[in-house]
Amino acid sequence: MVETLDRLLYTLLHFNPAVAWHELRLRMRVGKAFVLLGAYVLLAALAVVLPVVFTAWERTQYGGGMPATDLGRVGLHALTYVQLTLIFIVLPAYAASTIAAERERQTLEMLRATLLTPWDVVTGKLLSVLAFGVILLATTVPVAAWCLLLGGVSPTEVLRVYVILLMTACWVSALGVLMSAHAGRAVAAIVSTYGVILGATVLSAAAVYAFFMWTMLSMHGGTPILGAGVATLAVGVAVIATAVVTAALVRWLAGRVRPLRRAAHNGLLAVALVIILIGVLMTVQMPLVEKLSTAAPTALLLVNPYAGAAAVLEESAARELISSTTPTGRGTPAADLNGYVCATLTWLYLVAAALLWIAAVQRYARHSAT
Amino acid sequence: MIEIRGLTKRYGPLTAVDNLWLTVERGDAMGFIGPNGAGKTTTIRMLATLLKPDAGTASVSGHDIQRQPDEVRGKLGYMPDFFGVYEDMMVWEYLDFFAAAHCVPRSRRPGLISDVLELTDLGHRRDDSVNSLSRGMKQRLCLAKTLVHDPDVLLLDEPASGLDPRARMEVRELLRELCKLEKTLLISSHILPELAGLCNKIAIIENGRLVTAGSVDEIQSQLQGGTKLIIRVMDGSAECCAHLAALPAITQVGETDGRIEAIYQGAAGEEWQVLRELVNSGFRVRGFTEEEIDLEGIYVRATRGLGSDG
Ligand SMILES: Nc1ncnc2c1ncn2[C@@H]1O[C@H](COP(=O)(O)OP(=O)(O)O)[C@@H](O)[C@H]1O
Ligand SMILES: [Mg+2]
């Protein structure tokens, strides 16, 4: 049966699943994996129980007989954000150590001398990381079911949350494997993956801020405001500081900065400079800025995973996100705003994961060709 | 069979392998000898398609290493000089993985795995953790994984290095078995006696250049053209040495604890004349024997005489 599967994968996709099977076999055996799983469920459950209990207690104290039918919503929100955070903590460490650790432990040479192609190796590693991600998510399904029982949320909403979490796991894993294909040491790969995720979150938060400033300025009728410009400059400085600190951390841990990390570093600096430039323009040349597309800076909002999750969960957040990213004049795209956001983000994350995956295969192939 | 045609690899200003030409015939076991840093590993990694040559090329079983790397990898078993093993893995799983990596179908793997386990004498450790194996056993396991897809050509980079004498013996025994297997072998080592008696061909490399290559006998006569005489005298061995050194047929003389070693390069079969000369000169000769020059002697002479000028 499995042999047929192997052969099918090979003939149809030219994929040799040896690495995928091998990784799964290895990873699932280690006791650490189960300790991690246990800790994960415990944290997720705790994160749900505490706010639910607190809200319930608060209501009995001050609510004055308010119906407690939407406690499930409180729980689901907590579960979503906590799981998102846990995915960002667990999966990069797991994914980034795959290829780099083999390089470090001198097992990669022998792997490269086999008939396995870069596509086999990278895809196999990615699939094993994803499988672990799916297992992590599956363990919290009972907690989600409990939220459903508490009321206030529909099964569709729970399903959407899990779809978004799964898609996030996809791109985080692909990013980790890319860094792993690139780095010489596992710890460097892990730190760079954390760095990129942190960078993306901080950058998009900066964009959110910029959008906020933008709307505020528009309400002022387009006159330059010194305070807004200065605050934007401050954001730029904060972004640069993040970039510098991340780069320093990577350099300290990895011994030296490799070209890609330097590129990521430079990219971060460039974005920061653009933000500063916008800040300067806002302060001195408002009419010119107004002519630029309103959609461009706010599109970055989509990069922030927390903003995305919020828009999937709450209608008001979805409305905000859609109105800020769709050019004015087009009507509301769908009656179900959360569903629309969920579909868009799924598509976006999948594209991101696919691109990172292809980059990882290429990076591994090039690393091997020297 | 391996054909190396002008293989060159540079690392910045250093030329690690310099225009290397070498052929290993089908069924040959070639010892690839050179001191540390000679370029053995670099050559082997180029043959294993893991490193791109800067110039020249090579073919393994008729497949070009640059244009047909996949065919080459299919025909090749490569054992690196340094390697790690996966943790938390059983011996058979380890071999199963490498068989799978060489596209061996599942149904054929158990048979192949028990074959190589038997050959490497690891059958009784089949279900043990790879990590629990001793250094020598790991080395044998690595050889087993090198064989698991039944390659035609084996590239073994220092297979016996870093082992204790006992494990070294075991690996040597295994290599001897491998040499009987109708496979083409290239075994590298920086210690020449390690390969003595194992290989039928020797290639000596230094500073990335081929010093000499050929069958063990050929190299012996090519470099030597003479025999080593072991002489013992009752007394006056110092004077005896001086006397010997003065003879035109003797090119080299050394003495340790009364044992005189002299390299004779005169006419073959005329060594007795040396004995007559000594006796006539009044030395009381106690022993006069001829000794086969060992590979180490060849190696030292080859690398001293030819390698150091380049
Ligand atoms: N990746 C590398 N970068 C720079 N120099 C290298 C590299 N690999 C090997 N060398 C140099 O090439 C020479 C040959 O090395 P190697 O092939 O490993 O020798 P051997 O295996 O015979 O001991 C050595 O001088 C070594 O320092
Ligand atoms: Mg070496």
XYZ file of C-alpha atoms and ligand atoms in Angstrom:
708
model
C 0.000 0.000 0.000
C 2.657 2.483 1.100
C 4.848 1.286 -1.736
C 2.101 2.171 -4.200
C 1.912 5.614 -2.615
C 5.679 6.002 -2.931
C 5.562 4.986 -6.572
C 2.587 7.224 -7.303
C 4.311 10.233 -5.752
C 7.397 9.487 -7.770
C 5.720 8.991 -11.122
C 3.227 11.827 -10.785
C 5.238 14.474 -8.944
C 8.764 13.143 -9.270
C 8.865 13.294 -5.505
C 10.809 10.764 -3.460
C 9.159 10.773 -0.006
C 12.154 9.188 1.747
C 13.002 12.329 3.721
C 9.390 12.938 4.682
C 8.974 9.420 6.108
C 12.369 9.551 7.765
C 11.700 12.898 9.475
C 8.274 11.823 10.679
C 9.686 8.614 12.071
C 12.456 10.507 13.838
C 10.468 13.423 15.180
C 7.514 11.472 16.451
C 9.691 9.115 18.428
C 11.446 11.740 20.463
C 9.943 12.162 23.923
C 10.582 15.894 23.669
C 7.912 16.173 20.979
C 5.298 14.844 23.360
C 6.401 17.042 26.228
C 6.094 19.956 23.819
C 2.643 18.810 22.739
C 1.534 18.534 26.349
C 2.856 21.978 27.205
C 1.146 23.367 24.117
C -2.292 22.001 24.994
C -1.888 23.040 28.608
C -0.982 26.611 27.683
C -3.781 26.850 25.128
C -6.330 25.468 27.578
C -5.134 27.748 30.357
C -5.301 30.745 28.052
C -8.938 29.939 27.333
C -10.085 28.975 30.809
C -8.631 32.012 32.591
C -10.361 34.765 30.557
C -13.599 32.800 30.386
C -13.698 32.292 34.130
C -12.674 35.874 34.746
C -15.364 37.253 32.411
C -17.984 35.026 33.995
C -16.953 36.127 37.469
C -16.919 39.785 36.449
C -20.426 39.489 35.103
C -21.831 37.856 38.183
C -20.238 40.623 40.249
C -21.061 43.698 38.172
C -23.065 42.599 35.151
C -26.291 42.390 37.004
C -27.843 39.349 35.396
C -26.391 39.833 31.925
C -26.792 36.609 29.942
C -23.579 34.596 29.762
C -24.294 33.145 26.340
C -21.270 34.633 24.542
C -18.592 33.262 26.879
C -17.499 30.953 24.056
C -16.508 33.970 21.981
C -14.209 35.204 24.732
C -12.651 31.768 24.858
C -12.257 31.439 21.095
C -10.555 34.824 20.822
C -8.059 33.888 23.507
C -7.487 30.500 21.904
C -6.799 32.080 18.510
C -4.268 34.650 19.652
C -2.511 32.291 22.032
C -2.235 29.576 19.394
C -0.981 32.093 16.867
C 1.731 33.109 19.317
C 2.579 29.508 20.156
C 2.877 28.679 16.448
C 5.286 31.578 16.079
C 7.339 30.246 18.967
C 7.295 26.493 18.284
C 7.316 26.058 14.503
C 10.273 28.315 13.607
C 12.479 26.432 16.057
C 11.279 23.184 14.596
C 11.446 24.124 10.916
C 14.664 26.109 11.047
C 16.593 23.287 12.633
C 15.760 20.743 9.909
C 18.412 21.264 7.231
C 20.877 23.386 9.195
C 21.067 20.787 11.954
C 21.980 18.124 9.405
C 24.661 20.387 8.060
C 25.896 20.955 11.596
C 25.896 17.261 12.486
C 27.584 16.302 9.209
C 24.783 14.109 7.974
C 23.972 16.333 5.008
C 26.975 15.288 2.913
C 25.770 11.717 2.745
C 22.248 12.854 1.994
C 23.505 14.950 -0.896
C 25.402 12.024 -2.359
C 22.161 10.059 -2.759
C 19.601 10.303 -5.532
C 17.526 12.734 -3.458
C 17.011 16.041 -5.267
C 16.756 19.437 -3.525
C 13.032 19.232 -4.155
C 12.828 15.859 -2.342
C 14.823 17.055 0.649
C 13.238 20.473 1.137
C 9.695 19.306 0.475
C 10.169 16.291 2.722
C 11.363 18.487 5.569
C 8.566 20.992 5.002
C 5.908 18.273 4.987
C 7.208 16.814 8.249
C 7.140 20.233 9.920
C 3.633 20.829 8.621
C 2.538 17.439 9.908
C 3.774 18.443 13.331
C 1.919 21.763 13.030
C -1.283 19.916 12.174
C -0.827 17.686 15.207
C -0.312 20.738 17.422
C -3.494 22.324 16.106
C -5.437 19.074 16.396
C -4.624 18.780 20.087
C -6.512 21.984 20.861
C -9.675 20.958 19.019
C -11.278 19.788 22.305
C -10.649 23.236 23.784
C -12.317 24.810 20.757
C -15.221 22.386 21.131
C -15.611 23.541 24.710
C -15.821 27.153 23.504
C -18.522 26.038 21.079
C -20.461 24.511 23.965
C -20.184 27.721 25.978
C -22.039 29.475 23.196
C -21.665 32.724 21.316
C -19.699 31.261 18.405
C -20.757 29.213 15.411
C -18.958 26.098 14.103
C -18.127 28.068 10.930
C -16.205 30.611 12.976
C -14.231 27.894 14.725
C -13.477 26.319 11.364
C -12.263 29.642 9.968
C -9.960 30.146 12.932
C -8.397 26.758 12.321
C -8.032 27.396 8.591
C -6.195 30.657 9.276
C -3.985 29.011 11.913
C -3.150 26.206 9.498
C -2.268 28.662 6.738
C -0.095 30.598 9.178
C 1.631 27.331 10.081
C 2.250 26.810 6.333
C 4.096 30.046 5.741
C 5.934 29.968 9.054
C 7.179 26.434 8.288
C 8.208 27.392 4.762
C 10.039 30.436 6.110
C 11.827 28.314 8.704
C 12.882 25.737 6.120
C 14.144 28.505 3.819
C 16.294 29.929 6.605
C 17.454 26.420 7.414
C 18.457 25.763 3.810
C 20.428 28.959 3.934
C 22.155 28.974 7.297
C 25.262 27.083 8.282
C 24.092 26.486 11.818
C 20.727 25.612 13.314
C 20.789 28.391 15.884
C 21.420 31.003 13.176
C 18.475 29.660 11.171
C 16.173 29.752 14.196
C 17.144 33.283 15.166
C 16.742 34.593 11.618
C 13.294 33.029 11.362
C 12.235 34.656 14.617
C 13.793 37.872 13.376
C 11.781 37.894 10.144
C 8.508 37.134 11.940
C 9.211 39.818 14.511
C 10.195 42.206 11.741
C 7.006 41.515 9.787
C 4.885 42.056 12.867
C 6.653 45.269 13.840
C 6.677 46.600 10.277
C 2.996 45.959 9.754
C 2.256 47.486 13.134
C 4.149 50.535 11.879
C 1.971 50.503 8.788
C -1.143 50.334 10.927
C 0.147 53.326 12.754
C 0.848 55.133 9.488
C -2.680 54.450 8.329
C -4.042 55.774 11.583
C -1.984 58.943 11.149
C -3.205 59.183 7.600
C -6.872 59.195 8.506
C -6.183 61.682 11.261
C -4.413 63.996 8.845
C -7.214 63.669 6.304
C -9.663 64.798 8.935
C -7.505 67.850 9.493
C -7.965 68.808 5.903
C -4.462 68.035 4.780
C -2.547 70.652 6.724
C 0.885 69.480 7.850
C 1.026 68.508 11.470
C 4.367 68.584 13.179
C 3.370 66.035 15.806
C 2.341 63.406 13.240
C 5.590 63.748 11.367
C 7.659 63.475 14.496
C 5.708 60.415 15.644
C 6.236 58.766 12.244
C 9.917 59.507 12.478
C 9.868 57.797 15.856
C 8.307 54.713 14.263
C 11.051 54.701 11.649
C 13.686 54.857 14.356
C 11.983 52.007 16.214
C 12.010 49.861 13.054
C 15.685 50.584 12.468
C 16.413 49.690 16.063
C 14.598 46.362 15.633
C 16.575 45.646 12.475
C 19.865 46.505 14.100
C 19.138 44.511 17.247
C 18.016 41.468 15.222
C 21.083 41.663 12.998
C 23.357 42.028 16.011
C 21.706 39.060 17.681
C 22.115 36.945 14.572
C 25.722 38.015 14.185
C 26.429 37.251 17.808
C 24.848 33.818 17.577
C 26.045 32.846 14.129
C 29.508 34.329 14.208
C 29.119 36.156 10.938
C 26.425 37.606 8.727
C 25.646 35.628 5.620
C 24.584 37.383 2.408
C 20.850 36.698 2.735
C 20.729 37.921 6.284
C 22.537 41.002 5.183
C 19.945 41.374 2.414
C 17.065 41.022 4.882
C 18.752 43.534 7.095
C 19.155 45.968 4.206
C 15.541 45.407 3.175
C 14.376 46.263 6.665
C 16.532 49.398 6.624
C 15.116 50.434 3.250
C 11.556 50.100 4.510
C 12.452 52.116 7.572
C 13.939 54.823 5.361
C 10.744 54.929 3.292
C 8.733 55.371 6.477
C 11.009 58.203 7.536
C 10.657 59.766 4.112
C 6.867 59.574 4.412
C 7.188 61.146 7.837
C 9.215 64.008 6.407
C 6.815 64.462 3.506
C 3.847 64.469 5.874
C 5.437 67.241 7.842
C 6.365 69.490 4.969
C 4.525 68.490 1.789
C 1.061 67.178 2.540
C -0.654 67.721 -0.869
C 1.955 65.613 -2.645
C 1.501 62.747 -0.217
C -2.230 62.922 -0.687
C -1.853 62.128 -4.340
C -0.153 58.825 -3.577
C -2.394 55.804 -3.453
C -4.095 55.366 -0.138
C -4.048 51.612 -0.563
C -0.287 51.139 -0.734
C 0.833 51.609 2.885
C -2.222 49.980 4.391
C -1.815 46.817 2.331
C 0.953 46.047 4.793
C -1.780 45.571 7.368
C -2.341 42.163 5.831
C 1.166 41.147 6.819
C 0.338 41.435 10.480
C -0.912 37.988 11.464
C -2.701 39.288 14.533
C -4.600 41.906 12.527
C -5.541 39.163 10.069
C -6.819 36.860 12.789
C -8.788 39.709 14.342
C -10.413 40.436 10.989
C -11.425 36.798 10.667
C -12.945 36.811 14.157
C -14.606 40.203 14.396
C -16.808 41.942 11.909
C -15.685 45.433 12.882
C -12.043 44.528 12.345
C -12.902 42.965 8.998
C -14.719 46.117 7.925
C -11.725 48.218 8.920
C -9.301 46.005 7.031
C -11.397 45.831 3.890
C -12.139 49.546 3.739
C -8.477 50.304 4.187
C -7.219 47.951 1.515
C -9.924 48.251 -1.150
C -9.872 51.365 -3.305
C -12.856 53.547 -2.479
C -15.788 53.355 -4.844
C -15.996 49.591 -4.974
C -18.853 48.278 -2.911
C -18.569 45.820 -0.081
C -17.283 42.623 -1.647
C -19.457 40.204 0.261
C -22.186 40.061 2.819
C -20.046 37.849 5.026
C -17.079 40.075 5.725
C -15.242 37.624 7.993
C -15.577 34.871 5.406
C -14.231 37.210 2.758
C -11.210 38.126 4.884
C -10.628 34.474 5.729
C -10.623 33.481 2.052
C -8.329 36.366 1.099
C -5.863 35.609 3.858
C -5.884 31.886 3.060
C -4.986 32.710 -0.512
C -2.359 35.240 0.545
C -0.695 32.944 3.075
C -0.690 30.032 0.662
C 0.993 32.132 -2.020
C 3.547 33.316 0.532
C 4.187 29.736 1.682
C 4.580 28.534 -1.916
C 7.043 31.311 -2.752
C 9.094 30.649 0.377
C 9.053 26.950 -0.402
C 10.333 27.478 -3.947
C 12.987 29.836 -2.599
C 14.051 27.170 -0.091
C 14.427 24.537 -2.828
C 16.501 26.950 -4.905
C 18.584 28.006 -1.955
C 19.312 24.407 -1.022
C 20.213 23.570 -4.619
C 22.564 26.529 -4.850
C 24.134 25.810 -1.487
C 24.816 22.301 -2.750
C 26.359 23.379 -6.040
C 29.548 24.857 -4.629
C 35.424 2.217 -13.453
C 36.646 5.720 -12.734
C 38.328 8.010 -15.243
C 39.722 11.287 -13.955
C 40.786 13.667 -16.708
C 42.633 16.778 -15.670
C 40.543 17.457 -12.554
C 41.408 20.787 -10.925
C 39.986 22.563 -7.890
C 41.115 25.891 -6.516
C 40.318 27.528 -3.203
C 41.383 31.109 -3.732
C 45.143 31.104 -4.280
C 45.440 27.472 -3.176
C 45.154 24.764 -5.819
C 43.832 21.842 -3.807
C 43.755 19.475 -6.800
C 46.017 20.299 -9.712
C 45.371 18.748 -13.129
C 44.868 15.216 -11.874
C 44.763 12.354 -14.387
C 43.968 8.908 -13.059
C 42.117 5.803 -14.166
C 40.796 3.063 -11.920
C 39.882 0.016 -13.953
C 36.748 -2.012 -13.304
C 37.309 -4.404 -10.401
C 40.423 -2.628 -9.202
C 40.939 -1.578 -5.618
C 43.048 1.541 -5.687
C 44.713 2.991 -2.630
C 44.681 6.769 -2.854
C 47.534 7.842 -0.646
C 48.774 11.227 0.405
C 49.591 13.234 3.496
C 46.950 15.430 5.143
C 45.947 18.308 2.907
C 47.131 16.552 -0.253
C 43.719 16.904 -1.915
C 42.302 13.405 -1.464
C 39.010 14.512 0.047
C 38.623 17.275 -2.520
C 39.126 14.783 -5.358
C 36.692 12.280 -3.882
C 34.037 14.926 -3.274
C 34.324 16.038 -6.881
C 33.888 12.435 -8.000
C 30.864 12.099 -5.716
C 29.319 15.122 -7.542
C 29.348 17.146 -4.321
C 31.900 19.685 -5.470
C 32.181 21.376 -8.840
C 35.613 21.118 -10.467
C 37.212 24.327 -11.737
C 38.679 22.515 -14.705
C 38.827 19.048 -16.131
C 36.252 16.362 -15.631
C 35.808 12.750 -14.664
C 33.479 9.886 -15.362
C 32.182 7.126 -13.132
C 30.956 3.962 -14.854
C 30.968 5.898 -18.102
C 28.813 8.766 -16.783
C 30.210 12.265 -16.697
C 30.190 13.724 -13.172
C 29.064 17.146 -14.360
C 26.615 16.317 -17.103
C 25.030 13.203 -15.584
C 25.283 13.626 -11.803
C 22.171 11.543 -11.112
C 23.471 8.544 -13.049
C 26.781 8.887 -11.231
C 25.096 9.002 -7.821
C 23.109 5.910 -8.669
C 26.290 3.970 -9.443
C 28.275 5.332 -6.554
C 28.683 4.513 -2.888
C 30.341 7.386 -1.033
C 31.681 7.302 2.494
C 32.856 10.713 3.734
C 35.839 11.156 6.032
C 33.710 12.746 8.728
C 30.077 11.933 9.165
C 27.362 12.030 11.770
C 24.536 9.619 12.405
C 20.932 10.437 13.158
C 19.917 10.169 16.770
C 17.045 8.013 17.951
C 17.223 5.693 15.021
C 17.603 1.970 14.723
C 20.294 0.384 12.604
C 17.831 -1.094 10.120
C 15.917 2.208 9.885
C 19.132 4.001 9.066
C 19.839 1.619 6.220
C 16.208 1.707 5.137
C 16.394 5.480 4.827
C 19.458 5.398 2.611
C 17.965 2.646 0.477
C 14.843 4.794 0.090
C 17.019 7.786 -0.750
C 18.455 5.704 -3.578
C 14.972 4.919 -4.833
C 15.064 1.255 -3.810
C 11.430 0.096 -3.631
C 10.120 -0.879 -0.202
C 9.683 -4.555 -0.991
C 13.347 -4.969 -1.970
C 14.788 -3.174 1.047
C 14.579 -5.847 3.798
C 16.577 -8.317 1.694
C 19.249 -5.791 0.803
C 19.483 -4.590 4.393
C 20.040 -8.059 5.813
C 22.650 -8.693 3.115
C 24.726 -5.639 3.992
C 24.244 -6.217 7.725
C 25.617 -9.706 7.311
C 28.526 -8.465 5.233
C 29.446 -5.813 7.784
C 28.860 -8.218 10.659
C 26.191 -6.050 12.248
C 23.312 -8.519 11.923
C 22.977 -8.877 15.684
C 22.638 -5.089 16.104
C 19.798 -4.757 13.614
C 17.294 -3.350 16.137
C 19.735 -1.387 18.271
C 19.926 2.370 18.327
C 22.531 3.795 15.973
C 23.825 5.906 18.840
C 24.594 2.898 20.998
C 27.124 1.583 18.461
C 30.838 1.925 19.067
C 32.961 4.109 16.814
C 34.142 1.109 14.821
C 30.606 -0.195 14.428
C 29.422 3.201 13.235
C 32.162 3.115 10.652
C 30.967 -0.299 9.541
C 27.380 0.894 9.516
C 28.419 3.749 7.272
C 30.043 1.223 4.960
C 26.823 -0.787 5.053
C 24.787 2.248 3.994
C 27.328 2.887 1.237
C 26.571 -0.596 -0.098
C 22.831 -0.710 0.402
C 21.918 0.290 -3.157
C 24.464 -2.116 -4.632
C 26.741 0.457 -6.285
C 29.390 -0.435 -8.879
C 31.923 2.034 -7.573
C 32.871 2.755 -3.970
C 34.593 5.945 -2.862
C 35.821 5.511 0.694
C 37.479 8.526 2.279
C 39.784 7.462 5.113
C 37.524 4.596 6.193
C 39.845 3.494 8.988
C 40.966 6.825 10.354
C 40.418 7.754 13.976
C 39.790 4.203 15.116
C 41.448 2.203 17.847
C 43.653 -0.664 16.651
C 41.005 -3.294 17.166
C 38.293 -1.416 15.278
C 40.848 -0.634 12.601
C 41.472 -4.349 12.187
C 37.749 -5.006 11.849
C 37.354 -2.311 9.218
C 40.379 -3.677 7.371
C 38.841 -7.128 7.335
C 35.663 -5.649 5.951
C 37.576 -3.732 3.283
C 39.290 -6.961 2.312
C 35.858 -8.506 1.839
C 34.756 -5.537 -0.244
C 37.774 -5.863 -2.515
C 36.571 -9.334 -3.419
C 33.154 -8.048 -4.471
C 33.823 -7.254 -8.126
C 33.403 -3.579 -7.387
C 35.676 -0.707 -8.278
C 37.155 0.839 -5.150
C 38.974 4.039 -4.438
C 40.135 4.081 -0.819
C 41.978 7.084 0.521
C 44.356 7.116 3.434
C 47.222 9.150 4.747
C 48.729 6.063 6.328
C 50.139 3.773 3.723
C 50.420 0.427 5.551
C 46.705 0.681 6.233
C 46.105 -0.209 2.611
C 49.040 -2.576 2.219
C 47.816 -5.943 1.140
C 44.324 -4.621 0.482
C 44.745 -2.775 -2.747
C 46.191 -3.963 -6.026
C 46.812 -0.422 -7.264
C 48.298 2.601 -5.587
C 48.124 6.276 -6.468
C 50.188 8.741 -4.492
C 49.132 12.376 -4.370
C 50.807 15.336 -2.797
C 50.024 19.047 -2.956
C 47.165 18.219 -5.308
C 49.440 16.576 -7.848
C 49.741 12.957 -8.726
C 53.173 11.746 -7.687
C 52.851 8.282 -9.136
C 50.258 5.634 -9.859
C 50.245 2.000 -10.852
C 50.208 -1.490 -9.454
C 51.954 -2.009 -6.140
C 54.770 -3.964 -7.855
C 55.235 -1.388 -10.591
C 55.577 1.431 -8.139
C 57.938 -0.568 -6.069
C 60.321 -1.162 -8.957
C 59.793 2.263 -10.462
C 60.709 4.087 -7.296
C 63.043 1.565 -5.933
C 64.885 -0.277 -8.666
C 66.672 -2.087 -5.874
C 66.407 -4.095 -2.727
C 66.865 -3.474 0.912
C 69.654 -5.457 2.580
C 69.595 -6.190 6.267
C 73.112 -6.806 7.551
C 74.400 -7.707 11.004
C 78.033 -7.825 11.986
C 79.683 -9.138 15.174
C 81.308 -5.778 15.928
C 82.268 -2.535 14.241
C 78.866 -1.812 12.690
C 79.754 1.885 12.404
C 82.801 1.116 10.294
C 80.728 -1.311 8.299
C 78.231 1.448 7.518
C 80.984 3.721 6.346
C 82.412 0.958 4.207
C 79.023 0.200 2.673
C 78.324 3.836 1.915
C 81.517 3.961 -0.102
C 80.302 1.171 -2.394
C 78.793 2.479 -5.671
C 75.917 -0.061 -5.671
C 74.676 1.082 -2.259
C 72.643 4.290 -2.289
C 71.496 4.570 1.294
C 72.710 3.204 4.607
C 71.228 3.387 8.094
C 71.850 1.626 11.386
C 69.731 0.981 14.462
C 70.885 -1.216 17.367
C 73.383 -3.109 15.290
C 70.902 -3.689 12.474
C 72.233 -2.160 9.271
C 69.826 -1.341 6.489
C 71.269 -0.659 3.066
C 69.486 0.062 -0.193
C 71.117 -1.835 -3.017
C 70.656 -0.459 -6.513
C 73.242 -2.396 -8.415
C 72.619 -5.159 -10.908
C 69.807 -7.496 -9.927
C 70.951 -10.828 -8.552
C 74.458 -9.535 -7.815
C 73.816 -8.659 -4.157
C 76.240 -11.416 -3.091
C 79.086 -9.196 -4.265
C 78.334 -6.836 -1.387
C 78.655 -9.747 1.027
C 81.943 -10.788 -0.554
C 83.251 -7.258 -0.302
C 82.371 -7.075 3.384
C 83.902 -10.462 4.194
C 87.017 -9.624 2.219
C 87.349 -6.395 4.143
C 87.438 -8.346 7.367
C 83.939 -7.699 8.750
C 82.605 -10.675 10.666
C 79.167 -10.837 9.046
C 76.535 -12.520 11.220
C 73.515 -11.989 9.045
C 72.857 -10.965 5.479
C 69.255 -10.959 4.274
C 67.179 -9.268 1.653
C 63.943 -7.574 2.634
C 60.879 -6.663 0.634
C 60.519 -2.903 0.749
C 57.208 -2.100 2.408
C 54.720 0.378 1.107
C 55.622 2.868 3.756
C 59.139 2.969 2.403
C 57.811 3.666 -1.067
C 55.545 6.339 0.233
C 58.236 8.132 2.160
C 60.598 7.941 -0.791
C 57.973 8.992 -3.288
C 56.771 11.987 -1.389
C 60.223 13.014 -0.317
C 61.872 12.623 -3.674
C 59.223 13.916 -6.009
C 56.581 15.818 -4.136
C 58.620 18.370 -2.281
C 59.815 20.312 -5.291
C 56.275 21.257 -6.359
N 36.343 24.429 1.671
C 37.668 24.721 1.598
N 38.082 26.006 1.554
C 39.381 26.303 1.457
N 40.366 25.400 1.414
C 40.037 24.095 1.462
C 38.663 23.689 1.554
N 38.630 22.342 1.578
C 39.903 21.937 1.513
N 40.751 22.972 1.444
C 42.217 22.895 1.329
O 42.515 22.089 0.220
C 43.620 21.268 0.500
C 43.261 19.819 0.262
O 42.355 19.408 1.254
P 41.787 17.929 1.332
O 41.278 17.535 -0.007
O 40.804 17.883 2.447
O 43.072 17.078 1.713
P 43.169 15.573 2.250
O 41.821 14.976 2.227
O 44.114 14.920 1.329
O 43.703 15.663 3.635
C 44.036 21.551 1.934
O 45.138 22.429 1.909
C 42.843 22.233 2.530
O 43.236 23.166 3.494
Mg 40.774 14.178 3.819
